[in-house]
Tab-separated table of C-alpha atoms in Angstrom:
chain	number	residue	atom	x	y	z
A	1	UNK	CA	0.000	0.000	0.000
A	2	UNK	CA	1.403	3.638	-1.172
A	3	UNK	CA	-0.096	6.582	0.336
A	4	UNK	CA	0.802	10.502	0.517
A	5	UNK	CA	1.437	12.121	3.776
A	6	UNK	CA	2.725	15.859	4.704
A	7	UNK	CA	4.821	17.404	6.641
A	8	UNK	CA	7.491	19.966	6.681
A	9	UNK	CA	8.789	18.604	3.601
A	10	UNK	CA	6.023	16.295	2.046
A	11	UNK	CA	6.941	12.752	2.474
A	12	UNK	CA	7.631	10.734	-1.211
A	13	UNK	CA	6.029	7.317	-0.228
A	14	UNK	CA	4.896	5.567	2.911
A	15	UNK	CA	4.607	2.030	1.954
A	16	UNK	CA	2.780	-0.755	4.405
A	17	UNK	CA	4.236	-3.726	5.584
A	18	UNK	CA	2.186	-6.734	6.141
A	19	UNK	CA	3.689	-10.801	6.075
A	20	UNK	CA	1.727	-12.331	8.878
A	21	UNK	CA	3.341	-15.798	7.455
A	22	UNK	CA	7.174	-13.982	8.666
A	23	UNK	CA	5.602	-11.748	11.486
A	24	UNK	CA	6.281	-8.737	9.165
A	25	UNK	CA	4.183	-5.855	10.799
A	26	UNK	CA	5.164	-2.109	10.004
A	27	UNK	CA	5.523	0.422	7.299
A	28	UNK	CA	8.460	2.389	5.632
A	29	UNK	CA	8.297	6.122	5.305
A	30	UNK	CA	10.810	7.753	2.632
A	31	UNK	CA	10.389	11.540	3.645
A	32	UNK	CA	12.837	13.019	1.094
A	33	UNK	CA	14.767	12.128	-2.157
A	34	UNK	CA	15.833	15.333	-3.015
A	35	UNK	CA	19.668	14.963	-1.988
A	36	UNK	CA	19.826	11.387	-2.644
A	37	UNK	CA	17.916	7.669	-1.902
A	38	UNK	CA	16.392	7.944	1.429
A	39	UNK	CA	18.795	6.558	4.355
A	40	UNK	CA	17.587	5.678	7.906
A	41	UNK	CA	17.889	2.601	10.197
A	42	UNK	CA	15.070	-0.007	10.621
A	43	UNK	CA	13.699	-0.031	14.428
A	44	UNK	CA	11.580	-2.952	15.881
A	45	UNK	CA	9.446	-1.713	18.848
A	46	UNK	CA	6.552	-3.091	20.705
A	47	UNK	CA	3.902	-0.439	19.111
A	48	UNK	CA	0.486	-1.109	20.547
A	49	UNK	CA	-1.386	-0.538	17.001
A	50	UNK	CA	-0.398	0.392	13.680
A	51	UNK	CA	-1.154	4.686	14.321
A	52	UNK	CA	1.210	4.711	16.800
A	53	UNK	CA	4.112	2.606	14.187
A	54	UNK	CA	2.950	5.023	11.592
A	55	UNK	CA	3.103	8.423	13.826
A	56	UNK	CA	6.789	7.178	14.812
A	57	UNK	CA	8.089	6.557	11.431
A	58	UNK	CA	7.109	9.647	10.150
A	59	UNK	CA	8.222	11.609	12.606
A	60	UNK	CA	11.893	9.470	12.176
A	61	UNK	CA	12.010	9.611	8.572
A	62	UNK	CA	11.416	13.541	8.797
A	63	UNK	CA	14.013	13.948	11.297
A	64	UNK	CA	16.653	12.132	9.188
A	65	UNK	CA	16.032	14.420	5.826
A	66	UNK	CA	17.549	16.804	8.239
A	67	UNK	CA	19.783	15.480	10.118
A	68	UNK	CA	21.198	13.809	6.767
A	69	UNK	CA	21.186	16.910	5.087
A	70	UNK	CA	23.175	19.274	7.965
A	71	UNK	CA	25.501	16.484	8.037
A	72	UNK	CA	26.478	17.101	4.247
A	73	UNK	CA	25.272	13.350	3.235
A	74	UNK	CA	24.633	12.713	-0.141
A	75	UNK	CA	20.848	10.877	1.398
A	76	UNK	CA	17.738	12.106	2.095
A	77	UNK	CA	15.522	10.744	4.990
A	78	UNK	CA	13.988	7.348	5.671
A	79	UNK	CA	12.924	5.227	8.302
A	80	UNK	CA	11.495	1.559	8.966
A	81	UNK	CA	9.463	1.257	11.666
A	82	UNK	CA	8.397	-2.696	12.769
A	83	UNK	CA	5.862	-3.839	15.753
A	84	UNK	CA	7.583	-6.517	17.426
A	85	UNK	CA	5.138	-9.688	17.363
A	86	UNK	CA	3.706	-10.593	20.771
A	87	UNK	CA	5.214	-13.844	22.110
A	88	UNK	CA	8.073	-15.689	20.228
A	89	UNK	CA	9.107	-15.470	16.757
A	90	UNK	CA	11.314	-16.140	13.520
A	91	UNK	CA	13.513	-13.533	13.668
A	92	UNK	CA	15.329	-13.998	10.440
A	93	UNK	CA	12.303	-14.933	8.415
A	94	UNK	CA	10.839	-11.560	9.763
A	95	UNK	CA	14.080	-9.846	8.462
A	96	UNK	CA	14.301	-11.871	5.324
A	97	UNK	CA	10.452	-10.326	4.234
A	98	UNK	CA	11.629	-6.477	5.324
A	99	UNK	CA	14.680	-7.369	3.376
A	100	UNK	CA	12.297	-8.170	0.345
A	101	UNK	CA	9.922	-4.868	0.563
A	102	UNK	CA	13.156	-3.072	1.436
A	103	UNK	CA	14.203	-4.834	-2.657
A	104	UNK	CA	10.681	-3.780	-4.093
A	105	UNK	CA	11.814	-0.442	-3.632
A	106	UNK	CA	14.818	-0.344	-5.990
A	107	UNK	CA	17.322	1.665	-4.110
A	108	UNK	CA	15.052	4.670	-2.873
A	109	UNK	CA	15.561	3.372	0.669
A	110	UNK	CA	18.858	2.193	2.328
A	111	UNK	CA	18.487	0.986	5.775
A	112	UNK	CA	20.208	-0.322	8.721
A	113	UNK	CA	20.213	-0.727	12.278
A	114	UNK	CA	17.945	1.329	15.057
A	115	UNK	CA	16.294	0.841	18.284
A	116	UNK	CA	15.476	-2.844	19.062
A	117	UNK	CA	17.741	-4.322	15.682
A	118	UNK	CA	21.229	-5.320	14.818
A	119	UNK	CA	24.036	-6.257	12.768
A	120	UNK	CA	22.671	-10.161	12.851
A	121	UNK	CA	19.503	-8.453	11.703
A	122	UNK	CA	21.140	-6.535	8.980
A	123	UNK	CA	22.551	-9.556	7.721
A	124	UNK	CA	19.574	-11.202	7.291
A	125	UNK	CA	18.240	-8.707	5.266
A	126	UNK	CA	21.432	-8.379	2.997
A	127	UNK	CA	20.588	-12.033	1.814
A	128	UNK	CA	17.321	-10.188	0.194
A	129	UNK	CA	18.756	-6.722	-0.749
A	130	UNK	CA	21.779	-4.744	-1.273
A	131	UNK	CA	20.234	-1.338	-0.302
A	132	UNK	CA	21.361	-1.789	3.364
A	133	UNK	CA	23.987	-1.260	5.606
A	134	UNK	CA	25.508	-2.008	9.095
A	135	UNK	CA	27.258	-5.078	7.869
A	136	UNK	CA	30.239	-6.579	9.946
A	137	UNK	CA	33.240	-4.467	8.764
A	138	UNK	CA	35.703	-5.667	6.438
A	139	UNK	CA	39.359	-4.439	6.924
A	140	UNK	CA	39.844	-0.506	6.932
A	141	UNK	CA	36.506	-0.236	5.121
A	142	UNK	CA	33.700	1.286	7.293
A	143	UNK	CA	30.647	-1.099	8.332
A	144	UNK	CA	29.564	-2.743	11.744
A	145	UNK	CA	27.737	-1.553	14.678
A	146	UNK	CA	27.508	2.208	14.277
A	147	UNK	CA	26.064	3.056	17.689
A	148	UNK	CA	29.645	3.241	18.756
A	149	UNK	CA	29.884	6.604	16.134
A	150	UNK	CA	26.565	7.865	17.234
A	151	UNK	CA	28.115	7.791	20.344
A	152	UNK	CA	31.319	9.573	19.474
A	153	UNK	CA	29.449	12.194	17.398
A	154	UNK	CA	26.960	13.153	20.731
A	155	UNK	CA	30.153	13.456	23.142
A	156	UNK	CA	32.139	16.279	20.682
A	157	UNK	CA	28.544	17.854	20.653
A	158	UNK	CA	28.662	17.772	24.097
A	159	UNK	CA	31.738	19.326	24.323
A	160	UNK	CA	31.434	21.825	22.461
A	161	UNK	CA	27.506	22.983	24.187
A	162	UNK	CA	29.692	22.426	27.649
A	163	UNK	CA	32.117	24.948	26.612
A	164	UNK	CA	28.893	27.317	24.984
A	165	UNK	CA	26.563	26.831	28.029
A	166	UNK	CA	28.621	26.498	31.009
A	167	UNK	CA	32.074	27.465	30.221
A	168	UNK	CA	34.013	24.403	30.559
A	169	UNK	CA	35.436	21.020	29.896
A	170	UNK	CA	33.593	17.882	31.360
A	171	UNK	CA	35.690	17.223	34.202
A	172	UNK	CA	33.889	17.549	37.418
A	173	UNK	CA	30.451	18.161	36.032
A	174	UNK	CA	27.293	16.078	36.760
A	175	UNK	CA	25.948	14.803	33.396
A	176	UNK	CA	22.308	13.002	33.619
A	177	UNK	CA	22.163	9.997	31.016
A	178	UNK	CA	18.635	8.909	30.510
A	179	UNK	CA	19.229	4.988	28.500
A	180	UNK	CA	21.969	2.960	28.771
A	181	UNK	CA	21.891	0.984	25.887
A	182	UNK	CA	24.338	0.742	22.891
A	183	UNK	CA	24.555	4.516	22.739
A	184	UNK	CA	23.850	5.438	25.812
A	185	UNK	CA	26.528	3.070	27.689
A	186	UNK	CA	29.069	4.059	24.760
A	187	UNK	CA	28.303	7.435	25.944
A	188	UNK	CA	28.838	7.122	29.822
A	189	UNK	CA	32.158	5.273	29.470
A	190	UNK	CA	32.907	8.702	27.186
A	191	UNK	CA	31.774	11.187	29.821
A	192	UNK	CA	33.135	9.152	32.444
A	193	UNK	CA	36.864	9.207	31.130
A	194	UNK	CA	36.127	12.924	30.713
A	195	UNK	CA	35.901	13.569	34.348
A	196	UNK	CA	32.482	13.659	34.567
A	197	UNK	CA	30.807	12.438	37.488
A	198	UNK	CA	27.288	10.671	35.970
A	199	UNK	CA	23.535	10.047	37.161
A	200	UNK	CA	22.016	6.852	34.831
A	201	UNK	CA	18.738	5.822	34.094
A	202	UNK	CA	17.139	2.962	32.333
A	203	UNK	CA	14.165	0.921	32.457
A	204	UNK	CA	16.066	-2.272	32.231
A	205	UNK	CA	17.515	-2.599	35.635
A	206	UNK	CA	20.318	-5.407	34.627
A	207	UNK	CA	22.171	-3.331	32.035
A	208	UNK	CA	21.630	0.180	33.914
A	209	UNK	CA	23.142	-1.466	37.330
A	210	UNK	CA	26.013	-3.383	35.498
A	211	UNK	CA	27.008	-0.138	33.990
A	212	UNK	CA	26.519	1.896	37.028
A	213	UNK	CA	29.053	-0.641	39.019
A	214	UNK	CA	32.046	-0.152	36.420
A	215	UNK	CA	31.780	3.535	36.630
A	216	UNK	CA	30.623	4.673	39.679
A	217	UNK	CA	27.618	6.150	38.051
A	218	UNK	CA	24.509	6.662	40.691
A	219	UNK	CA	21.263	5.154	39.847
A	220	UNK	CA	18.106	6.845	39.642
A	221	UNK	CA	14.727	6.766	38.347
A	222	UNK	CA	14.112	6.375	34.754
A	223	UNK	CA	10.936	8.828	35.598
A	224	UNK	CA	12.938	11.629	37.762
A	225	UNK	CA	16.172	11.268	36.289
A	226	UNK	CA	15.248	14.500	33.824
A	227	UNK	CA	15.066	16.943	36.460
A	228	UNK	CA	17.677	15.187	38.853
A	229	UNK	CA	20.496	17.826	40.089
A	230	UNK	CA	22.849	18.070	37.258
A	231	UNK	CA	25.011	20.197	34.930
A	232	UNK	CA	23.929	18.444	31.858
A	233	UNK	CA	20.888	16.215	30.883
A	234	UNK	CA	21.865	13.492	27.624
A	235	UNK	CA	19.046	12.076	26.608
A	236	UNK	CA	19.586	8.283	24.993
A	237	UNK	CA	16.521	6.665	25.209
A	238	UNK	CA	13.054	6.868	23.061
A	239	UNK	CA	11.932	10.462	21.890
A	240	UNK	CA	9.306	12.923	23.084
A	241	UNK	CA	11.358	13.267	26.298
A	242	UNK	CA	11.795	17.204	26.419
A	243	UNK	CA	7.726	17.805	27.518
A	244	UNK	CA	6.975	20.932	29.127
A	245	UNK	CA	6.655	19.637	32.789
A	246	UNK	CA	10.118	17.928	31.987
A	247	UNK	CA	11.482	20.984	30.758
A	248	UNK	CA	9.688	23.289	33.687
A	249	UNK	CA	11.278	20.701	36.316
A	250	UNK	CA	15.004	20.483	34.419
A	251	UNK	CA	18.103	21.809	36.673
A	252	UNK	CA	20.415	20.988	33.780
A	253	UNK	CA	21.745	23.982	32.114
A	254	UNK	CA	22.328	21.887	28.788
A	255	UNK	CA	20.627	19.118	26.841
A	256	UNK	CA	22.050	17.095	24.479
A	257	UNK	CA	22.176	13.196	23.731
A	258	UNK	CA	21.615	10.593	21.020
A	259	UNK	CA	17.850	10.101	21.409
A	260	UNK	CA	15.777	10.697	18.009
A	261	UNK	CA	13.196	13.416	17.976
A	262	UNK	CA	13.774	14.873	21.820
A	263	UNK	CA	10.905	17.481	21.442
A	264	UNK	CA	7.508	16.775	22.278
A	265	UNK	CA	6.209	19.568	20.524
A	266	UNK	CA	7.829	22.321	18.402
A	267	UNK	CA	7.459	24.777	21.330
A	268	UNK	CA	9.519	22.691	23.605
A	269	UNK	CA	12.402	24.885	21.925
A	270	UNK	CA	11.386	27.852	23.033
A	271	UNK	CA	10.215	26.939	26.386
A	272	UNK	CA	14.114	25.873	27.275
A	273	UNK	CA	15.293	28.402	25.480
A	274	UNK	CA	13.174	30.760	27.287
A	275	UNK	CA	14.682	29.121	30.726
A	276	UNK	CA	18.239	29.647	29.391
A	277	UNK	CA	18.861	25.996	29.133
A	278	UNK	CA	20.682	25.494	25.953
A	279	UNK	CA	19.256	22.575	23.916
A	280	UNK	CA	21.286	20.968	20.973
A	281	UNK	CA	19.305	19.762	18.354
A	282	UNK	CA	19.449	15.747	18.701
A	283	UNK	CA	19.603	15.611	14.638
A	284	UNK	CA	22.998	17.217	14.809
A	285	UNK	CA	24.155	15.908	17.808
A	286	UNK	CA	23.308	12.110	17.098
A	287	UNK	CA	24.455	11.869	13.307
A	288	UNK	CA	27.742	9.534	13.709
A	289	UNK	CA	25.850	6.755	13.391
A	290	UNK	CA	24.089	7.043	10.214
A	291	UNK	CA	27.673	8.611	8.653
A	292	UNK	CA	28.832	4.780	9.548
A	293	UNK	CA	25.905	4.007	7.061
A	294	UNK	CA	26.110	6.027	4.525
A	295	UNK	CA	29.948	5.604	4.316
A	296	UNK	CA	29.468	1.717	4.316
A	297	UNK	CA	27.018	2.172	1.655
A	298	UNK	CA	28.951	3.704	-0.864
A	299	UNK	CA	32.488	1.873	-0.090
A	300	UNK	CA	34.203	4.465	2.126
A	301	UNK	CA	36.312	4.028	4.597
A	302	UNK	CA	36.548	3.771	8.380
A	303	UNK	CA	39.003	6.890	8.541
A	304	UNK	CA	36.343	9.059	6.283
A	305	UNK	CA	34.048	8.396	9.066
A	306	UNK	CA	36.508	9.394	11.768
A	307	UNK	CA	36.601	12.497	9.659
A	308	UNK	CA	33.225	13.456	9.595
A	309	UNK	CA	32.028	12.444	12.825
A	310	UNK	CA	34.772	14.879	14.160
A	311	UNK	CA	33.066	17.820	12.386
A	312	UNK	CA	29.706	17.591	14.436
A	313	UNK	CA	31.473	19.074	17.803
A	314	UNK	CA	32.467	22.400	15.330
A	315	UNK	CA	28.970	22.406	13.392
A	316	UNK	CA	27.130	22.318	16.845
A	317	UNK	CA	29.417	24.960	18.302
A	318	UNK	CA	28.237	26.867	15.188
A	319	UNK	CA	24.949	26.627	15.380
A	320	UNK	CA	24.870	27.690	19.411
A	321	UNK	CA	26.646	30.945	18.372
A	322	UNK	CA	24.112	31.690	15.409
A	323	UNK	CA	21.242	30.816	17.559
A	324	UNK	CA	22.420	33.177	20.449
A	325	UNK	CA	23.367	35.993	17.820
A	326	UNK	CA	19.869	35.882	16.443
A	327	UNK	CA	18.328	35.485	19.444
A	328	UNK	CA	16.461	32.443	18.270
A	329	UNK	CA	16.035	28.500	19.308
A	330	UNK	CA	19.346	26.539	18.265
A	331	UNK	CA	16.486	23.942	16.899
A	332	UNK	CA	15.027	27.133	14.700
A	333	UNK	CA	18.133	28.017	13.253
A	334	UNK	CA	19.522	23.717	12.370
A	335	UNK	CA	15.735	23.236	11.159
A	336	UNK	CA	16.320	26.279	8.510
A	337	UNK	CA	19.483	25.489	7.678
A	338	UNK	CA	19.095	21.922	6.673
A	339	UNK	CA	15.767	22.944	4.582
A	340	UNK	CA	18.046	25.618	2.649
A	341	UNK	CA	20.263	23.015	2.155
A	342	UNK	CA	17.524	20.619	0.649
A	343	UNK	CA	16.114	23.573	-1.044
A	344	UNK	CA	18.905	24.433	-2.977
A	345	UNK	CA	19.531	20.933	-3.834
A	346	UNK	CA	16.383	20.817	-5.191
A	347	UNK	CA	16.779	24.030	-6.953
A	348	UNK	CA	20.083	22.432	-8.822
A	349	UNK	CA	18.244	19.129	-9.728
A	350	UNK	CA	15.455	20.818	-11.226
């Protein structure tokens, strides 16, 4: 099933995914083609009905024509969104069938791994299709797991909003981390190198307490951990965190982390803005992961990731300044900045 849907940018296709034989449940949303086949990772999730699946993936797919386009990716935005069956299942046969409608598309989506997926996954659907990516990593040549990136791409942006908002390195600040899983952990073991003294949450108590016993971290509720006493709040868990009675309860001075679509609402931006707590948009922050991808995708190397992920702590520092020399929203100013940049791509092709 193809149907039309709009947004910021109008979306191309949404396409439905349905194999009850495989336990194939979800849809695909390609946002924007405009700079290039629509990239964005595949997430399995225990949606309660299809609205919710569908809500989700656009929102994803429309958050990675931006976050593709400010990171200077030759992509536009995509994103597969699956409902976890109930009770056990065939996991590769369910991957084999998205690999299949992932085929049917003929290279206008390229996906890979997200919330609730991984490389296993990936390789199951690379027996169907060649439009993916997040493959074990051969020699110098990028590929694998590419949390670890997303993860090194959110630390230089906090960095750099550390230095913007509050002056200073990471060493002896208290950093919140809301999620402790691939990213999240990746992220901890980051900050906590850095000096940083950290506050965890997660609602699986086994990984969360494991981590917290290597590094010392303290353990709090996955419910009060965004307005816990701390420097900085990084969230790394599901989005729609930043609400307003999250926001009107924060201590943190700065927010930034590697969860997708942070905001609630559009006028979550101004409300922290508005509190002076300086809020880095997560599309910017989090996009080390899907330059893995992309670089994976068309045969580029691990080291040409290094190099680009190392840009997002400088293009987040930039985007602070702007924002506080216009006196707008740092998410205003990335938002129109990546649609110039799709714009004028669009301009060129036509």
């Amino acid at each position: 099933m193809v149907v039309q849907f709009s947004g910021r940018l109008p979306a191309v296709e949404t396409v439905r995914l349905e194999d009850k034989s495989a336990g194939l449940d979800g849809i695909i949303v390609v946002h924007s083609t405009t700079l290039g086949p629509g990239a964005g990772g595949c997430r399995l999730w225990h949606y309660p009905d299809l609205d919710q699946a569908f809500t989700d993936a656009f929102r994803l797919a429309e958050g990675m024509s931006y976050k593709n386009a400010m990171a200077g990716l030759p992509f536009g935005g995509a994103k597969a969104v699956l409902r976890r069956p109930d009770g056990p299942f065939d996991r590769a046969a369910l991957f084999r069938a998205f690999g299949q409608a992932v085929a049917a598309l003929g290279g206008r989506y390229v996906t890979a791994e997200d919330v609730g997926t991984t490389v296993a996954d990936m390789q199951e659907v690379a027996r169907e299709t060649r439009h993916v990516a997040g493959l074990a990593a051969v020699g110098a040549a990028a590929g694998g797991d590419p949390s670890p990136w997303t993860a090194q791409g959110v630390f230089g942006a906090i960095e750099a909003g550390a230095a913007f908002a509050l002056g200073s390195d990471l060493k002896g600040l208290t950093v919140a981390v809301q999620g402790t899983g691939n990213v999240g952990a990746e992220l901890c073991r980051r900050l906590a190198d850095a000096g940083a003294r950290l506050v965890i949450a997660d609602v699986a108590p086994g990984r969360r307490d494991r981590l917290a016993s290597i590094l010392g971290a303290r353990v709090v509720g996955a419910d009060t951990i965004a307005s816990v006493g701390a420097d900085i709040f990084v969230p790394c868990a599901l989005g729609g965190v930043l609400d307003e009675p999250a926001v009107a309860a924060m201590s943190a001075k700065l927010v930034c982390g590697g969860a997708n679509n942070q905001l609630a609402t559009p006028e979550v931006a101004d409300m922290l803005m508005g509190r002076g707590i300086t809020y880095v948009p997560d599309y910017v922050a989090n996009a080390g992961g899907i330059v893995s991808v992309t670089a994976e995708y068309l045969g580029e190397s691990a080291a040409s990731v290094a190099q680009r992920v190392a840009q997002i702590g400088p293009r987040v520092a930039a985007i602070l300044e702007e924002a506080a020399r216009r006196g707008l929203s740092p998410a205003a100013v990335a938002d129109e900045t990546a649609e110039r940049l799709i714009a004028s791509a669009g301009r060129l092709a036509a």
